[in-house]
Short mmCIF file of C-alpha atoms in Angstrom, two decimals:
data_model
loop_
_atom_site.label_atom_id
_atom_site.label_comp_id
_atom_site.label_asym_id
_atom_site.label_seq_id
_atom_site.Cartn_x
_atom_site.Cartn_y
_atom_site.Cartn_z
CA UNK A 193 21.57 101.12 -202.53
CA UNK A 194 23.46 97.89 -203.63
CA UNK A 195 22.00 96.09 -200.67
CA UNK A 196 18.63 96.87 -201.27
CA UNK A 197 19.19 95.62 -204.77
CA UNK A 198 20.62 92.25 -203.83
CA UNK A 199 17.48 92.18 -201.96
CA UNK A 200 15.44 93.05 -204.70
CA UNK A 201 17.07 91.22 -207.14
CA UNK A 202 18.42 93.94 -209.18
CA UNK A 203 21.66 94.75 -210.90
CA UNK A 204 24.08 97.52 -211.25
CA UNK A 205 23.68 98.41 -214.94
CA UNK A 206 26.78 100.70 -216.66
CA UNK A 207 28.02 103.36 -214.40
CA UNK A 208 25.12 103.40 -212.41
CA UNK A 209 22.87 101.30 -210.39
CA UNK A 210 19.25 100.78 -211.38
CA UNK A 211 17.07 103.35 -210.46
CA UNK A 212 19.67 106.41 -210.74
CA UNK A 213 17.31 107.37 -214.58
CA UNK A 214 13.63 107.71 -213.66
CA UNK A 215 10.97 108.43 -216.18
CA UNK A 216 8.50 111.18 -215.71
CA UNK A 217 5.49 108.42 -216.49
CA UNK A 218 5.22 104.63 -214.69
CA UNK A 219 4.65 101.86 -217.85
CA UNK A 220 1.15 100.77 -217.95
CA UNK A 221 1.65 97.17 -219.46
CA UNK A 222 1.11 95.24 -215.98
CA UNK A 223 -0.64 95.23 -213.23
CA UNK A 224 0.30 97.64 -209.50
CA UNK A 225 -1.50 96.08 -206.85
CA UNK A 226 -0.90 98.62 -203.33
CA UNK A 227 -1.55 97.59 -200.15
CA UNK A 228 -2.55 100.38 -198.41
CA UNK A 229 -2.16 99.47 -194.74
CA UNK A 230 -3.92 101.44 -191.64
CA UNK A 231 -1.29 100.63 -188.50
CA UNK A 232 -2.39 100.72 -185.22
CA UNK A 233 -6.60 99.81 -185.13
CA UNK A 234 -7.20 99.30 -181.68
CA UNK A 235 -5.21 102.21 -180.30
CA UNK A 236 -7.97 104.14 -179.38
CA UNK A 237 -11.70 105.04 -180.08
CA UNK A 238 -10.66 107.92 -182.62
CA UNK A 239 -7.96 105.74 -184.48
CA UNK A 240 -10.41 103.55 -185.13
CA UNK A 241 -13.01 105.65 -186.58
CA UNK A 242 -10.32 107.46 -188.88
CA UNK A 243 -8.82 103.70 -190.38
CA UNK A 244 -12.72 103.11 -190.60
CA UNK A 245 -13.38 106.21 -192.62
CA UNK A 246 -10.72 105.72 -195.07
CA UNK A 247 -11.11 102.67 -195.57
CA UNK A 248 -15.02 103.44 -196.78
CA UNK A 249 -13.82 105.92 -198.73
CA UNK A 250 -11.58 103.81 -200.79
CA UNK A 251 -8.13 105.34 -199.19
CA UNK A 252 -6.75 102.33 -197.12
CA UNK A 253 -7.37 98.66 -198.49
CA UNK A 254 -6.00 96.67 -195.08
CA UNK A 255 -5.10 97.35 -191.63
CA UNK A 256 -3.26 95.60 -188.37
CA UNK A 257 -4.77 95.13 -185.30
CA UNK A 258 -2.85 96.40 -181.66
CA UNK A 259 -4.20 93.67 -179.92
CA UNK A 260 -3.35 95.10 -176.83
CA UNK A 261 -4.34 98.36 -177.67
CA UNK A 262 -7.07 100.19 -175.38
CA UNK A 263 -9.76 99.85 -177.64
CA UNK A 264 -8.54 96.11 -179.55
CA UNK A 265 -12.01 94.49 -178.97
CA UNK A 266 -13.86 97.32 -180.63
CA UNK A 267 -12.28 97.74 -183.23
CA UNK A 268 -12.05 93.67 -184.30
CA UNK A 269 -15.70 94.21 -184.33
CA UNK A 270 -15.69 97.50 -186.41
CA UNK A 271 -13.79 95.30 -189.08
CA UNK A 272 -15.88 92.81 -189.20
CA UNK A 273 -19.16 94.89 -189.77
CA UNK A 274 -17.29 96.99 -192.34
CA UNK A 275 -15.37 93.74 -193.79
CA UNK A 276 -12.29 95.39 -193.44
CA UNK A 277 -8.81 93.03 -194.33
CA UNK A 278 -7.32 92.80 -190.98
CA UNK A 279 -3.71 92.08 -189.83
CA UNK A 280 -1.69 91.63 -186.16
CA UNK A 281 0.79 94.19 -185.87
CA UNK A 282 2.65 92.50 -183.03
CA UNK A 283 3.56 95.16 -180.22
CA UNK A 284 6.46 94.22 -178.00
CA UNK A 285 7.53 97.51 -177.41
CA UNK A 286 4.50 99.71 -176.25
CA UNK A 287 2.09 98.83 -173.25
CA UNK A 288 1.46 95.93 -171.49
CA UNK A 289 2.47 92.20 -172.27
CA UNK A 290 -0.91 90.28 -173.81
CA UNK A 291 0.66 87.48 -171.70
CA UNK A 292 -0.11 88.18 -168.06
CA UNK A 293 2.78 85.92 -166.62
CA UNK A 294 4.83 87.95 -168.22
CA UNK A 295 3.76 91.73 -166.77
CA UNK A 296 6.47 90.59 -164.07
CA UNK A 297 9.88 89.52 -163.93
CA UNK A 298 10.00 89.45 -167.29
CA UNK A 299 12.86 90.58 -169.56
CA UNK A 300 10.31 92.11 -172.06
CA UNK A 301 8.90 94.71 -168.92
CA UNK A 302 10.59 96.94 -167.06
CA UNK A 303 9.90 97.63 -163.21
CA UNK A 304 6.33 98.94 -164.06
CA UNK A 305 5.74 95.81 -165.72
CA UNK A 306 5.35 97.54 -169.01
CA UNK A 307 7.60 97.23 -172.41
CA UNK A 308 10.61 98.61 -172.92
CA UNK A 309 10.16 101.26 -175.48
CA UNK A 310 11.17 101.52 -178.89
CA UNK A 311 14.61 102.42 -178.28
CA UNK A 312 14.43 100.72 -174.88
CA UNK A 313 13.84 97.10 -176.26
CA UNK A 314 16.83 97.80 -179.35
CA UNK A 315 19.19 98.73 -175.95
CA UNK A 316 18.12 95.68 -174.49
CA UNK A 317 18.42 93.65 -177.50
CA UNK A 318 21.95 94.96 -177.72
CA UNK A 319 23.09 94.30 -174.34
CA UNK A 320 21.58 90.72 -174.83
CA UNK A 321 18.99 90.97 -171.99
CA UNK A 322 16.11 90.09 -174.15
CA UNK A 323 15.13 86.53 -173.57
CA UNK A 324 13.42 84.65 -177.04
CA UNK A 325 11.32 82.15 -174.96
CA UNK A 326 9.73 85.29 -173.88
CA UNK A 327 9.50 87.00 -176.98
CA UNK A 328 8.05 83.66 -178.45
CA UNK A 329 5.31 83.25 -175.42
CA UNK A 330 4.10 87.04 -176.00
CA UNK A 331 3.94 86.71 -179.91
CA UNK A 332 2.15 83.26 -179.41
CA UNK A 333 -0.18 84.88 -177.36
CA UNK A 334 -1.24 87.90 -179.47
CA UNK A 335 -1.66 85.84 -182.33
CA UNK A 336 -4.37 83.60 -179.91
CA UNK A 337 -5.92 87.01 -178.83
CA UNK A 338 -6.42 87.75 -182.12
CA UNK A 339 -8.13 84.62 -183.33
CA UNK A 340 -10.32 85.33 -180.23
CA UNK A 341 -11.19 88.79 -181.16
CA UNK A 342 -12.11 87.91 -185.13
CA UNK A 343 -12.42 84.72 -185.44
CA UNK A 344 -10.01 83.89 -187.67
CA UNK A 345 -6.03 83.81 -188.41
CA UNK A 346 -4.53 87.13 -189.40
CA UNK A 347 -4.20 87.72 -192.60
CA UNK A 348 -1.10 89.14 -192.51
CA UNK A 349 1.16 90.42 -189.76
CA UNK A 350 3.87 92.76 -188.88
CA UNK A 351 5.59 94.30 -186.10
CA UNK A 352 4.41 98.03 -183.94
CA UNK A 353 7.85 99.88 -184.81
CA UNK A 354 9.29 97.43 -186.49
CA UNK A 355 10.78 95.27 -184.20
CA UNK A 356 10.05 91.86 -186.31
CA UNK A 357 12.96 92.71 -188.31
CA UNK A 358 15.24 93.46 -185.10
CA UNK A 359 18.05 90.81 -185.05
CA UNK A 360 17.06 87.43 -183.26
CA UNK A 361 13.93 88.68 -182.59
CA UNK A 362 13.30 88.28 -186.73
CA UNK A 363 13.97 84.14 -186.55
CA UNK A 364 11.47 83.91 -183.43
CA UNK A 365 8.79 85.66 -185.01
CA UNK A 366 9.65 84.00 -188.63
CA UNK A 367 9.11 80.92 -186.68
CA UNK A 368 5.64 81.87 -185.19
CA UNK A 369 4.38 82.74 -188.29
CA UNK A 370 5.15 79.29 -190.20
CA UNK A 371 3.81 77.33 -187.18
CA UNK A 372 0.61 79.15 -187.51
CA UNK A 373 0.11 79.22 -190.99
CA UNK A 374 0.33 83.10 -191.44
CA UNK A 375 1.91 83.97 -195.14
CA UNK A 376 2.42 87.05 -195.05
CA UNK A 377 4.80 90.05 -193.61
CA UNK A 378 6.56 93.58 -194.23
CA UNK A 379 10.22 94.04 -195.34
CA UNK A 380 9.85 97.88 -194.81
CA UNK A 381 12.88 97.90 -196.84
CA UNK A 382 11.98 101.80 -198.71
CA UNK A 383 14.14 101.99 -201.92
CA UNK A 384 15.39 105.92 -202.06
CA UNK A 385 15.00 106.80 -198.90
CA UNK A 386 18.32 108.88 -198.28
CA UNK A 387 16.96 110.95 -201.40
CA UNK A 388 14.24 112.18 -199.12
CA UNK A 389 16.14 115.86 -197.49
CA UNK A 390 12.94 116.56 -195.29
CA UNK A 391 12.98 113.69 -193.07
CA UNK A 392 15.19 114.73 -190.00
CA UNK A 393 18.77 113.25 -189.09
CA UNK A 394 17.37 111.80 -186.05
CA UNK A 395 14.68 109.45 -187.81
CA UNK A 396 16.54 109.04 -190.79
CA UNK A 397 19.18 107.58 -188.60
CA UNK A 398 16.47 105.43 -186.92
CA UNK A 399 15.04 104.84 -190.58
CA UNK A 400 18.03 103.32 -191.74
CA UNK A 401 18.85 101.29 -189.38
CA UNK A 402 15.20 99.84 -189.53
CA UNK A 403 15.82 99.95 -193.30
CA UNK A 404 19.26 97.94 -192.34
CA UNK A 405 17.77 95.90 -190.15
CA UNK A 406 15.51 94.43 -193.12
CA UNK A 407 17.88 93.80 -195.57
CA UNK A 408 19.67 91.34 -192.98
CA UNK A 409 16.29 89.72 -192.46
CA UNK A 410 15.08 88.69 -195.92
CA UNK A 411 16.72 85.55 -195.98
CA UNK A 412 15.58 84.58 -192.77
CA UNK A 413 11.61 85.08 -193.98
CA UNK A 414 12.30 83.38 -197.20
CA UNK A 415 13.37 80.22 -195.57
CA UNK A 416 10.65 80.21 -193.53
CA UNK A 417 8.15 80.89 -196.67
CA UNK A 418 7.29 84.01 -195.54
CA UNK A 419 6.04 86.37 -198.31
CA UNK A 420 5.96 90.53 -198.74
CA UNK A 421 5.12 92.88 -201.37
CA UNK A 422 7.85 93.11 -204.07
CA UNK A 423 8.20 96.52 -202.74
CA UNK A 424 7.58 99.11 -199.69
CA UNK A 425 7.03 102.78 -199.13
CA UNK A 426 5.83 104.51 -195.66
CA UNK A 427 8.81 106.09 -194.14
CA UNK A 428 9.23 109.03 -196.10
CA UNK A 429 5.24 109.77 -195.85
CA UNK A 430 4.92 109.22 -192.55
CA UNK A 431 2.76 112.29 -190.44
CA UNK A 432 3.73 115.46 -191.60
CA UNK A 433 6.02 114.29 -194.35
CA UNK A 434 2.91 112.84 -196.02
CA UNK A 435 1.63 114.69 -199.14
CA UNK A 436 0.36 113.42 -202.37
CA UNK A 437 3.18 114.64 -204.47
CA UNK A 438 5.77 112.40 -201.83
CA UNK A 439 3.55 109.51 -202.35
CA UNK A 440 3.63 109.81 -205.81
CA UNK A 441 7.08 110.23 -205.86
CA UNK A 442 7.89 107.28 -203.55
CA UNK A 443 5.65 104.78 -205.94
CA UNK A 444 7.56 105.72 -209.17
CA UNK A 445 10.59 105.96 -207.55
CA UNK A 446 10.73 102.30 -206.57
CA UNK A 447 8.86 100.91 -209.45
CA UNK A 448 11.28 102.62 -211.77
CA UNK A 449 14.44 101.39 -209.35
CA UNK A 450 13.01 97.99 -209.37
CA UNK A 451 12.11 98.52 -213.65
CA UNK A 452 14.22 100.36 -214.86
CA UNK A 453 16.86 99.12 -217.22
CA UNK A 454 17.63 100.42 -220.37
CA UNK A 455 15.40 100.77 -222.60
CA UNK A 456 13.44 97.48 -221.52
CA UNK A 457 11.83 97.96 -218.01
CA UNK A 458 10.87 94.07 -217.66
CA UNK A 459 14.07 92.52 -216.35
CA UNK A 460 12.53 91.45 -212.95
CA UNK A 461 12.01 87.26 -213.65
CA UNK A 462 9.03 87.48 -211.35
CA UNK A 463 7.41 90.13 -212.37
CA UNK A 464 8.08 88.63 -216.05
CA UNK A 465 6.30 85.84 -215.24
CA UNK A 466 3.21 87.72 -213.67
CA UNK A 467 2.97 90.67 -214.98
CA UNK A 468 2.23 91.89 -211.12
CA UNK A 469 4.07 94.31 -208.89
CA UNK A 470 2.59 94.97 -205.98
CA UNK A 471 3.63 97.55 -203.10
CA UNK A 472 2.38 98.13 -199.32
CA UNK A 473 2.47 101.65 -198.55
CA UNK A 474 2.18 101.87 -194.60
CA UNK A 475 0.31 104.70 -192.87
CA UNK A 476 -1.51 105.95 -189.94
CA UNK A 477 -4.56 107.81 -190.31
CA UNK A 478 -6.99 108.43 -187.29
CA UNK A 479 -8.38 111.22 -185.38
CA UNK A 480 -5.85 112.44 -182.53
CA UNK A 481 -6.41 110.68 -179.08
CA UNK A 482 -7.19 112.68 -176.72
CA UNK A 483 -5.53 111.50 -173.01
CA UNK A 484 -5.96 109.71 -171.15
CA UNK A 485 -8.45 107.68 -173.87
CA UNK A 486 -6.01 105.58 -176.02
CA UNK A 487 -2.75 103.61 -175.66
CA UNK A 488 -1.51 100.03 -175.22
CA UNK A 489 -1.91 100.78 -171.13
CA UNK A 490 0.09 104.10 -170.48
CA UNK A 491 -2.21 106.22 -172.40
CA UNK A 492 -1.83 107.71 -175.77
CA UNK A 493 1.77 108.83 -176.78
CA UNK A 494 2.73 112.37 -178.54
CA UNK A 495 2.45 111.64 -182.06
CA UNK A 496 -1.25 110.04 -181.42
CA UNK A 497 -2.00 113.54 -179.94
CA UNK A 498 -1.18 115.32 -182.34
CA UNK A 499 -2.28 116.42 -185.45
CA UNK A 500 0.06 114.19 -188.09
CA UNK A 501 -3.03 111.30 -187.72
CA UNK A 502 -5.63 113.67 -189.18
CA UNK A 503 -3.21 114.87 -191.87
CA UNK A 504 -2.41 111.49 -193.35
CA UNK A 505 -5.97 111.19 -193.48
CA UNK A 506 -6.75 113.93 -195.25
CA UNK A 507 -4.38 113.24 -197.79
CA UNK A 508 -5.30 109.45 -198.17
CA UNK A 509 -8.80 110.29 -198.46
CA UNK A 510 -8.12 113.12 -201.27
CA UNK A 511 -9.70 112.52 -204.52
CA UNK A 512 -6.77 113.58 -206.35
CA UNK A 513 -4.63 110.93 -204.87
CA UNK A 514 -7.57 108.47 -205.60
CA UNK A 515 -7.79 109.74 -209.37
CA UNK A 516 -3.84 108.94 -209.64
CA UNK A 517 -3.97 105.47 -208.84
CA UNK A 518 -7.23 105.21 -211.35
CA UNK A 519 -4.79 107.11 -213.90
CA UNK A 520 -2.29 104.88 -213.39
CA UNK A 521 -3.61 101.76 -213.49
CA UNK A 522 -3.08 101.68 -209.69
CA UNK A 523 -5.54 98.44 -207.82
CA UNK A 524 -5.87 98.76 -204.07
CA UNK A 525 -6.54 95.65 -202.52
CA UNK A 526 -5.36 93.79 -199.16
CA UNK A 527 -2.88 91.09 -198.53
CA UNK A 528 -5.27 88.02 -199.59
CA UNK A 529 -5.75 89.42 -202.85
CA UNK A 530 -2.12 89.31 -203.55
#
C-alpha cells in the first residue's frame, strides 16, 4: 500500500495510511470523469458487436483496438460509423507479429512463428532473450496499422495483458509513444486490491506482480510525458468477479484512498487545482467466440469462449449501474475528453 501511495502522491496519516477509513458516501464537490474502456475490439466478430452494444447503450465510453486481431479491419470501421473513442492495445504476447519479418527468427515468436504467451514472453523477458529492437519494430508497426485502419493516431494506447509495464519493455514502448505523439496510457496500478478475498491466489499472484510491475514504471512514463487517469480499477471486476456492487466498491474505495484525510478530503494538489479525478475502469464485454472464428491467429482462447464476456456485459449495460454514476455525479467520457 505505501508504494502505491508514493505513486499516487499520498501520505501515511496517524497510525494508518490513507484509505484504511472509508465513508459510506463519495463527496460530490468535484468532478469523476471514468473511462470506461472495452479491451480487445478486433478479436472477433462477436467481441465486436458486444463493445458496440455497450457502448450505444451508454456502458463503455472508449475502447482499444487488437490490431492483429481476426476481425481488426471490421471493427476500425464499426468505430468509425458508431464514433466510438478508439485506442491500440498493443499485443506482443497473443498471435501473430503485425510485422511480417518478424513471424521468423524472431525472439518475439516461438518455432510456430507465433508470440510467446503471457507467461511465455515474462519467462523470456526474465531469461533476457527478448530483444528491444524487436519489440520496438513490432510496436512501430501496430501503431502504422492502426493509422491505416482509422485514419488517425490512437487516442490512447495500452498493452494486451499488460506487458507495456513489463520491465525494459516499459522504456521501449514509453519511447514509441513520445515519438508518435500519443499522450496517453494505463498504470493499471488498482489501489485495494489484496482486500478483494474472491479473486484466486493464482491471479492475484499474477495481479500483483502486474500491479508491481506498474509502480516501477511510473517514473519512466512521466519522463517521457506520458499521461493516465489519476486512478485505475479492472482487476478485481474482471469476468466473473464483475458485479455492480464490486464496481461500486472499487470506485469509492480508491477515491476515498486517494481523498481521504481527516476530516478534509482535498489534500491531492492536482486535484486541488482542478477539481477533476478521473478513473479508467478496464473491461471486456462481448459475446463469446465461438472457434475457430476469433483470435490474434490461433483462434479464440478459453476465457473468449466462455461465458465471463457476456456477463460483464450484462452488468455494464445494467441500468442500475448507469443510475449510480448519474447519482453520483459520475461523467463517462473517453481519453480525449480528459
Amino acid at each position: 500500500m505505501l508504494q502505491e501511495m508514493k505513486v499516487l502522491g499520498l501520505k501515511r496519516l496517524g497510525h494508518g495510511v490513507t484509505g484504511d477509513i472509508i465513508p459510506h458516501r463519495m463527496p460530490l464537490d468535484f468532478t469523476v470523469k471514468l473511462v470506461v474502456t472495452g479491451d480487445d475490439f478486433g478479436y472477433c466478430p462477436l467481441r465486436d458487436q458486444g463493445i458496440v452494444e455497450c457502448f450505444k447503450a451508454g456502458a463503455i465510453s472508449n475502447c482499444s483496438l487488437l490490431v492483429n486481431g481476426s476481425s481488426a479491419a471490421c471493427a476500425a470501421e464499426l468505430a468509425q460509423r458508431c464514433n466510438i473513442p478508439i485506442g491500440l492495445h498493443a499485443n506482443l504476447s497473443e498471435g501473430f507479429p503485425v510485422c511480417t519479418e518478424l513471424r521468423h527468427n524472431s525472439s518475439l515468436v516461438n518455432s510456430k512463428g507465433v508470440f510467446h504467451g503471457k507467461m511465455g514472453i515474462r519467462k523470456k523477458l526474465a531469461q533476457g532473450l527478448l530483444n528491444m529492437s524487436e519489440v520496438r519494430q513490432e510496436l512501430s508497426a501496430q501503431i502504422l496499422l492502426f493509422r491505416e485502419m482509422t485514419g488517425h493516431n490512437p487516442q490512447h494506447m495500452d498493452g494486451h495483458q499488460h506487458i507495456h509495464v513489463l520491465p525494459r519493455i516499459n522504456e521501449v514502448f514509453a519511447q514509441v509513444l513520445q515519438e508518435n505523439e500519443i499522450c496517453f496510457t494505463r498504470i493499471p496500478v488498482e489501489l485495494g486490491l489484496r482486500k478483494c478475498d474472491w479473486i484466486k491466489e493464482d491471479l492475484m499472484t499474477f495481479y500483483q506482480g502486474v500491479k508491481e510491475d506498474s509502480i516501477n514504471t511510473v517514473e519512466v512514463f512521466r519522463s517521457h510525458g506520458i499521461r493516465w487517469p489519476d486512478l485505475y480499477i479492472g482487476l478485481s471486476t474482471m469476468g466473473g468477479n464483475m458485479s455492480i456492487s464490486n464496481i461500486q466498491r472499487a470506485i469509492e474505495y480508491s477515491i476515498q484512498s486517494l481523498l481521504w484525510k481527516s476530516s478534509n478530503y482535498l489534500h491531492h494538489p492536482t486535484l486541488n487545482s482542478r477539481h477533476t479525478l478521473s478513473i479508467e475502469l478496464m473491461t471486456h464485454p462481448g459475446y463469446p467466440s465461438i472457434p475457430p472464428v476469433g483470435g490474434c491467429g490461433e483462434g479464440p482462447d478459453d476465457f473468449s469462449q466462455s461465458e465471463e464476456r457476456l456477463h460483464e456485459m450484462k452488468v455494464l449495460k445494467d441500468p442500475v449501474l448507469q443510475d449510480y454514476y448519474k447519482e453520483h455525479g459520475v461523467q463517462l467520457c473517453s481519453f480525449k475528453e480528459l
